mmCIF file of C-alpha atoms in Angstrom:
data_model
loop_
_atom_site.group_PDB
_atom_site.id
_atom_site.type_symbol
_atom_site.label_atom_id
_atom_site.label_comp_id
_atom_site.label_asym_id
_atom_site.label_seq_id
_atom_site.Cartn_x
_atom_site.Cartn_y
_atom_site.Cartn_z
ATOM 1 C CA UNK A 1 134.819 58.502 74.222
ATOM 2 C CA UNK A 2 137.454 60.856 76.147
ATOM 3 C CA UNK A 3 140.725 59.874 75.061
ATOM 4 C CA UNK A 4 142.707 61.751 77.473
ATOM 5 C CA UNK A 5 141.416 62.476 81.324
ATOM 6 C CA UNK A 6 142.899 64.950 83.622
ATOM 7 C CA UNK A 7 141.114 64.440 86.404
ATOM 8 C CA UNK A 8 141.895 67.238 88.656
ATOM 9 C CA UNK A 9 140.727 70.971 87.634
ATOM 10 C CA UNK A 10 142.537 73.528 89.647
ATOM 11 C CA UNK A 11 145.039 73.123 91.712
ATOM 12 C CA UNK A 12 146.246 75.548 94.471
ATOM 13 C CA UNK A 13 150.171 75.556 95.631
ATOM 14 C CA UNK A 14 152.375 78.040 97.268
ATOM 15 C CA UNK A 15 155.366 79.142 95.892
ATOM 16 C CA UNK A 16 158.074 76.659 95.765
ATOM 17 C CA UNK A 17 156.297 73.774 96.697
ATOM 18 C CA UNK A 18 156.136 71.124 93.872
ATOM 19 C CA UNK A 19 153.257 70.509 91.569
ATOM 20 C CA UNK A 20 152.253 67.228 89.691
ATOM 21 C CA UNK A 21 149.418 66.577 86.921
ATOM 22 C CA UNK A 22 148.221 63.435 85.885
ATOM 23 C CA UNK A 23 147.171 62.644 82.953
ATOM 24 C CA UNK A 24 145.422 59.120 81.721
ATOM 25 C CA UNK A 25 145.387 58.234 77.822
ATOM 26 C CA UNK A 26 143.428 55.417 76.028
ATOM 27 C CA UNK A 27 144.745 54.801 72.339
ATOM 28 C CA UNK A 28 144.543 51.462 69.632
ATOM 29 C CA UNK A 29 147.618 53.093 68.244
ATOM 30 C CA UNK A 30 150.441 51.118 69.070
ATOM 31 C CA UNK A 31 152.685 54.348 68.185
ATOM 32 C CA UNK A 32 151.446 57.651 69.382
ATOM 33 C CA UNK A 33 152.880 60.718 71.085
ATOM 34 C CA UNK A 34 151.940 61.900 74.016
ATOM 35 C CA UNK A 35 152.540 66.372 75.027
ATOM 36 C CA UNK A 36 151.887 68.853 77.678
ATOM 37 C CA UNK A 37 150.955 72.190 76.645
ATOM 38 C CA UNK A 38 151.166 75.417 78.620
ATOM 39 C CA UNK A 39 148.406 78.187 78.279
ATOM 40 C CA UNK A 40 149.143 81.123 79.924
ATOM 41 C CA UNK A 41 146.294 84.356 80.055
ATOM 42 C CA UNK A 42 147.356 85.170 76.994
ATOM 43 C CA UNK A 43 145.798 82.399 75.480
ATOM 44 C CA UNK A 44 148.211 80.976 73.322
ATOM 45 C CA UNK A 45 149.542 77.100 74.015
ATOM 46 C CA UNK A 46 153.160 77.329 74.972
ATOM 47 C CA UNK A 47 154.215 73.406 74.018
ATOM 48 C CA UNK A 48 156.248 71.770 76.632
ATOM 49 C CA UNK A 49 157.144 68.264 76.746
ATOM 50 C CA UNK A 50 156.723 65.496 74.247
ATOM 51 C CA UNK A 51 157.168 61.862 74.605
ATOM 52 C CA UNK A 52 157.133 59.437 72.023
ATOM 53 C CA UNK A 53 155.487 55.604 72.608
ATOM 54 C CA UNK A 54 158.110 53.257 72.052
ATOM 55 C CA UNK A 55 160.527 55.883 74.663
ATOM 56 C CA UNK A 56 159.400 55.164 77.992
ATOM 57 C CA UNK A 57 162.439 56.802 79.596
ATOM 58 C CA UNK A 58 161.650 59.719 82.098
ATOM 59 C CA UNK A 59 163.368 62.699 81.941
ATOM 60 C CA UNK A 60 164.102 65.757 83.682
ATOM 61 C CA UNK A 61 164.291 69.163 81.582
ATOM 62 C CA UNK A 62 164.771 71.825 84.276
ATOM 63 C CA UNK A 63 161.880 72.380 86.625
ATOM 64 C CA UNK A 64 160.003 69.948 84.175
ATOM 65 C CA UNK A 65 159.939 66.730 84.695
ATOM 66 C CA UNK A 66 157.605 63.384 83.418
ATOM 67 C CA UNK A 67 156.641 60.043 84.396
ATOM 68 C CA UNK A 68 155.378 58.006 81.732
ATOM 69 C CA UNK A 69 154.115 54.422 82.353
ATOM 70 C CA UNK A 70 152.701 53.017 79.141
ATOM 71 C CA UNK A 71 151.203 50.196 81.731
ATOM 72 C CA UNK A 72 148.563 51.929 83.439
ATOM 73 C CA UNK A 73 148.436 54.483 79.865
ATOM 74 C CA UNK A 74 149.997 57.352 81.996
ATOM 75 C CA UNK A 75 151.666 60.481 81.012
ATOM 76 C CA UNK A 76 152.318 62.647 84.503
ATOM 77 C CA UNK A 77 153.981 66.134 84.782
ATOM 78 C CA UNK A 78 155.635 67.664 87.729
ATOM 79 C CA UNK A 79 156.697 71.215 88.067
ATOM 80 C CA UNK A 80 159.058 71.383 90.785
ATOM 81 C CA UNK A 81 159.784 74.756 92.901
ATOM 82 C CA UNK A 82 156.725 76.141 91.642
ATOM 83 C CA UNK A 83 156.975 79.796 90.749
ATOM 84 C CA UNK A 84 154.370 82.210 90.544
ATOM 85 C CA UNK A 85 154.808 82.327 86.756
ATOM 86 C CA UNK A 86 153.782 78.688 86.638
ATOM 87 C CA UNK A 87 150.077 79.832 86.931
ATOM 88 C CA UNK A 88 148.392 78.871 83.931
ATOM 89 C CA UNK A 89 146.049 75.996 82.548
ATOM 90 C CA UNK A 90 148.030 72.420 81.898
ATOM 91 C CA UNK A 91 146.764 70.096 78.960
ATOM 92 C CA UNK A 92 147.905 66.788 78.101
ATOM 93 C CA UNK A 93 147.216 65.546 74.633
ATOM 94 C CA UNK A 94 147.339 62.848 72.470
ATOM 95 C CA UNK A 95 148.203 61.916 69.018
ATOM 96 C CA UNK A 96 147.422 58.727 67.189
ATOM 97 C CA UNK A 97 148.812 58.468 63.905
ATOM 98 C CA UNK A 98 146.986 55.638 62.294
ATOM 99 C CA UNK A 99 143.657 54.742 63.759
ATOM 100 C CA UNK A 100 143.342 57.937 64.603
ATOM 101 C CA UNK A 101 144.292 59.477 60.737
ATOM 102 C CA UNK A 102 147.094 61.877 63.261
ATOM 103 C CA UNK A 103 144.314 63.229 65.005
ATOM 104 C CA UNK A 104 145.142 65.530 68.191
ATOM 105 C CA UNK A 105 143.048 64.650 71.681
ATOM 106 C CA UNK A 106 143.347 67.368 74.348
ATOM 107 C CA UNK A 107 142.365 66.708 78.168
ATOM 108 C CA UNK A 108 139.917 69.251 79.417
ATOM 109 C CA UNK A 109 143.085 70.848 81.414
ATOM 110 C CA UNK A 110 144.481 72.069 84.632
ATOM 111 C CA UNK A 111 144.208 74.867 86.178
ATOM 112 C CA UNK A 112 147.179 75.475 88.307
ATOM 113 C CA UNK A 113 147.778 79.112 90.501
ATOM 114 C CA UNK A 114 150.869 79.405 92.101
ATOM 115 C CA UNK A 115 150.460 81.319 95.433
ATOM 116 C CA UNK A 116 153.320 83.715 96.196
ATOM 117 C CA UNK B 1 159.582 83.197 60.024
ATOM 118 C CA UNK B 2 157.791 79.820 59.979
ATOM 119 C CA UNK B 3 154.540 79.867 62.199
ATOM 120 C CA UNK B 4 150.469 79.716 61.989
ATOM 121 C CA UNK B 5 148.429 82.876 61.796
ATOM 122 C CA UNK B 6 144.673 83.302 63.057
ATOM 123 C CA UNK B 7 142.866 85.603 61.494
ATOM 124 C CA UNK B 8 140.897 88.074 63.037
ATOM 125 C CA UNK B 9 142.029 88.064 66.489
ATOM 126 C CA UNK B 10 138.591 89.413 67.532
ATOM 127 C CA UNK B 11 134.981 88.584 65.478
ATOM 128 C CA UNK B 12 131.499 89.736 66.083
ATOM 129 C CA UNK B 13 128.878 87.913 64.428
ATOM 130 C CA UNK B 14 125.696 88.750 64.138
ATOM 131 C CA UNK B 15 122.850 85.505 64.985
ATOM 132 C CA UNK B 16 121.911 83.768 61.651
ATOM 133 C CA UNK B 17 125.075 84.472 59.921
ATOM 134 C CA UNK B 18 127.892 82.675 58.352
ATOM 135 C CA UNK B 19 131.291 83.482 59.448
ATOM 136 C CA UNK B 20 134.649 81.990 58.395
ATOM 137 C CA UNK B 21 137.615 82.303 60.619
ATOM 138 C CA UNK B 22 141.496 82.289 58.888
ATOM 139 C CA UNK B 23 144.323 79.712 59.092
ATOM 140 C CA UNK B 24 147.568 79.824 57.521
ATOM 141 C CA UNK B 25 150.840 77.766 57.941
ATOM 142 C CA UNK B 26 154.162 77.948 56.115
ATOM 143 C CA UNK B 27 155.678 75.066 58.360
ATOM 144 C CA UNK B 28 155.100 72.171 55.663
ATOM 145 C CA UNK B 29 153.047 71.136 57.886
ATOM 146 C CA UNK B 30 150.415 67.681 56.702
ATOM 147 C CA UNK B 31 147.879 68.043 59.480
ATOM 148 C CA UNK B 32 145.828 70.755 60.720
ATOM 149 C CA UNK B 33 143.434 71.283 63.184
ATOM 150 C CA UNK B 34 140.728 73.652 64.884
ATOM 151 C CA UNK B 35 139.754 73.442 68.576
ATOM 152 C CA UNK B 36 136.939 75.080 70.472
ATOM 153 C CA UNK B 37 137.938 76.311 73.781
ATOM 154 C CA UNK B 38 135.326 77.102 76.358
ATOM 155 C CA UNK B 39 135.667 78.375 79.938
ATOM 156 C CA UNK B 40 136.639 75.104 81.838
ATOM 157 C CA UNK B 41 136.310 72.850 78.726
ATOM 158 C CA UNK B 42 139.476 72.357 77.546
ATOM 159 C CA UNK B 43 140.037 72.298 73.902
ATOM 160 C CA UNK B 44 137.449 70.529 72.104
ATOM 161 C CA UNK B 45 138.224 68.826 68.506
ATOM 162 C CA UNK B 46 135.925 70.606 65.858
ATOM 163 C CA UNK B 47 137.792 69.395 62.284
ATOM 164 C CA UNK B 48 140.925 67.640 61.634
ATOM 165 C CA UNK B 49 142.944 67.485 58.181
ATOM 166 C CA UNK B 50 146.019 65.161 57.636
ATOM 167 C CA UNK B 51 146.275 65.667 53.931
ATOM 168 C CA UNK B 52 144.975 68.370 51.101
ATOM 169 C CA UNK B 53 141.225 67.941 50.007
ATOM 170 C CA UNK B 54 140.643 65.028 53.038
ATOM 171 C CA UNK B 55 139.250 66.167 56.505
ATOM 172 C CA UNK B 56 137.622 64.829 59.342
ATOM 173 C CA UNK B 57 135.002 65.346 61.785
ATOM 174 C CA UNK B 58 136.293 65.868 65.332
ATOM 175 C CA UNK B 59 134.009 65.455 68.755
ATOM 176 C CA UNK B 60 131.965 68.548 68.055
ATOM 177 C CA UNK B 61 131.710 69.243 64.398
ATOM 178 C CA UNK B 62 127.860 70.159 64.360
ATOM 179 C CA UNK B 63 127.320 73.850 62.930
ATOM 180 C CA UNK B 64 130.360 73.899 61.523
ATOM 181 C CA UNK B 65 132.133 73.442 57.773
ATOM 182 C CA UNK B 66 136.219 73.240 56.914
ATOM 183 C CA UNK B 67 137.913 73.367 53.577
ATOM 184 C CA UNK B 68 141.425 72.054 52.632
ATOM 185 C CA UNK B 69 141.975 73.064 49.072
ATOM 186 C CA UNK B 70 145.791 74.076 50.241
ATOM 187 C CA UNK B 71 148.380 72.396 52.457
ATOM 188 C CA UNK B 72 148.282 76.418 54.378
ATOM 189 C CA UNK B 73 145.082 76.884 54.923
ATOM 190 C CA UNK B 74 142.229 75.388 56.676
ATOM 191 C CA UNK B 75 139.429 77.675 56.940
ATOM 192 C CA UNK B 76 136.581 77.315 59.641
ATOM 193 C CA UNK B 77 132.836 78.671 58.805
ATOM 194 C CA UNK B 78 131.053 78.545 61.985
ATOM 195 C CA UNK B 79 127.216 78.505 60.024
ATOM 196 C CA UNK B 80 124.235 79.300 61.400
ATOM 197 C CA UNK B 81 123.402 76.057 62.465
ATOM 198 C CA UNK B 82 125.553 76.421 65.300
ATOM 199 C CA UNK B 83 123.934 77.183 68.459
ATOM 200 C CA UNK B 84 126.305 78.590 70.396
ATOM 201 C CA UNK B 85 129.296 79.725 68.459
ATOM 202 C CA UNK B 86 130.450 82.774 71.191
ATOM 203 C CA UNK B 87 134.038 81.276 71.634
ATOM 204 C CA UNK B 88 137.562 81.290 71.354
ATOM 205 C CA UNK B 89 138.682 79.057 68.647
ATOM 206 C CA UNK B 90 142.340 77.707 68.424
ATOM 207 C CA UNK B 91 144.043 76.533 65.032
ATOM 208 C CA UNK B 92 146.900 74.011 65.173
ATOM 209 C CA UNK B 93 149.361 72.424 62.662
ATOM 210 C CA UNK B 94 151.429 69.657 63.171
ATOM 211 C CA UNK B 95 154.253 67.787 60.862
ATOM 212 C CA UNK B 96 153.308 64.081 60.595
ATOM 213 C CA UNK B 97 156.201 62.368 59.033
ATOM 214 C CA UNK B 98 158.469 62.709 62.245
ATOM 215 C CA UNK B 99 159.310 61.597 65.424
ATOM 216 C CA UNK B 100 160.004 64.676 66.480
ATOM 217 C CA UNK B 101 157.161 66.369 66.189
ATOM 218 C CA UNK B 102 154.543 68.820 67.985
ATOM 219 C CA UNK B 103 151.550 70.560 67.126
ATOM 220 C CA UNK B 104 152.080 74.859 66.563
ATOM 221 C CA UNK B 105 149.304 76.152 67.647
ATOM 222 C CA UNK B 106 147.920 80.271 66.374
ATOM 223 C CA UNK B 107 146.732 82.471 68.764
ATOM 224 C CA UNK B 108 143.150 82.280 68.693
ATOM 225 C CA UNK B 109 140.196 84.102 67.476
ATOM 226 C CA UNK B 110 137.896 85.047 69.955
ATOM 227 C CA UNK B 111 134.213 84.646 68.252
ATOM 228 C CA UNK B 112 131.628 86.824 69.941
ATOM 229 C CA UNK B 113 127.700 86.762 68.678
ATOM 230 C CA UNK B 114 126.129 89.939 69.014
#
């Protein structure tokens, strides 16, 4: 069963405009951890954002920012002022430390080009 | 400095051979992982390992083998059995005894069958 669905696959923006990524989890875990993960042509995951189960609080970390709503088992991220360095592939991902023995779900990604 | 290393980078295999790709940690890390990454597939669980000498199967585990014999490493032989090993496989490690914690990922061995 997919554990964590990112439904859109590429997105297109122009430069400055805002981005946002959704991202929907399903988990028995009553603690997990929920990340975003970067992948840039190089290939290698640049990690992001974490955000821990019992923390629902939304936060803002520069151009980075999250809603999580454990209530519909949500995890969005929103790039804001997109820049053209933002292009890259987006995956949300989710851990589950006891049912799931810490394994490490990954969404199948988003592909997001920043148009100067 | 603390990190995960892939080794090789780049891997030709011929069809009908064995071929075991590298993974080494020195972050402490308890759990390790490998991923498959095809174009516009995401990463796709393969093996998981939270602890030495225990591992699991992932979503796509068919054709492939892991050993944990050492909280570093965490091998991957892609066998012959697998179909259609041409692609680029992603090792991860992650600490799993705090709340502050995220997976490191290596950067990748691109498998191509020849």
């Amino acid at each position: 069963a997919q554990k964590v669905t990112q439904a859109q696959t590429e997105i297109s923006v122009v430069e400055k405009e805002d981005v946002t990524l959704d991202c929907v989890y399903e988990t028995r875990d009553t603690t997990y951890y929920l990340f975003w993960y970067k992948q840039p042509p190089s290939g290698e995951l640049v990690f992001l954002i974490r955000r821990n189960s019992f923390d629902e609080q939304n936060e803002i970390s520069g151009r980075y920012s999250w809603n999580f709503q454990k209530s519909t088992s949500s995890f969005n991220f929103t790039i804001t002022a997109s820049q053209v360095v933002d292009s890259a592939v987006y995956f949300c991902a989710l851990s589950e430390p006891y049912y799931g023995n810490n394994r490490l779900a990954f969404g199948k990604g988003n592909q997001v080009v920043v148009i100067p | 400095d603390g990190g995960i290393t892939q080794s090789p980078k780049y891997l030709f295999r011929k069809e009908g051979q064995n071929v075991t790709l590298s993974c080494e940690q020195n972050l402490n890390h308890d759990a390790m992982y490998w991923y498959r990454q095809d174009p516009g597939q995401g990463l796709r669980l393969i093996y998981y390992s939270q602890i030495v000498n225990d591992f699991q199967k992932g979503d796509i585990a068919e054709g492939y083998s892991v050993s944990r014999e050492k909280k570093e490493s965490f091998p991957l032989t892609v066998t012959s059995a697998q179909k259609n090993p041409t692609a680029f496989y992603l090792c991860a490690s992650m600490g799993v005894r705090s709340w502050n914690t995220e997976a490191f990922f290596g950067q990748g061995t691109r498998l191509t069958v020849v």
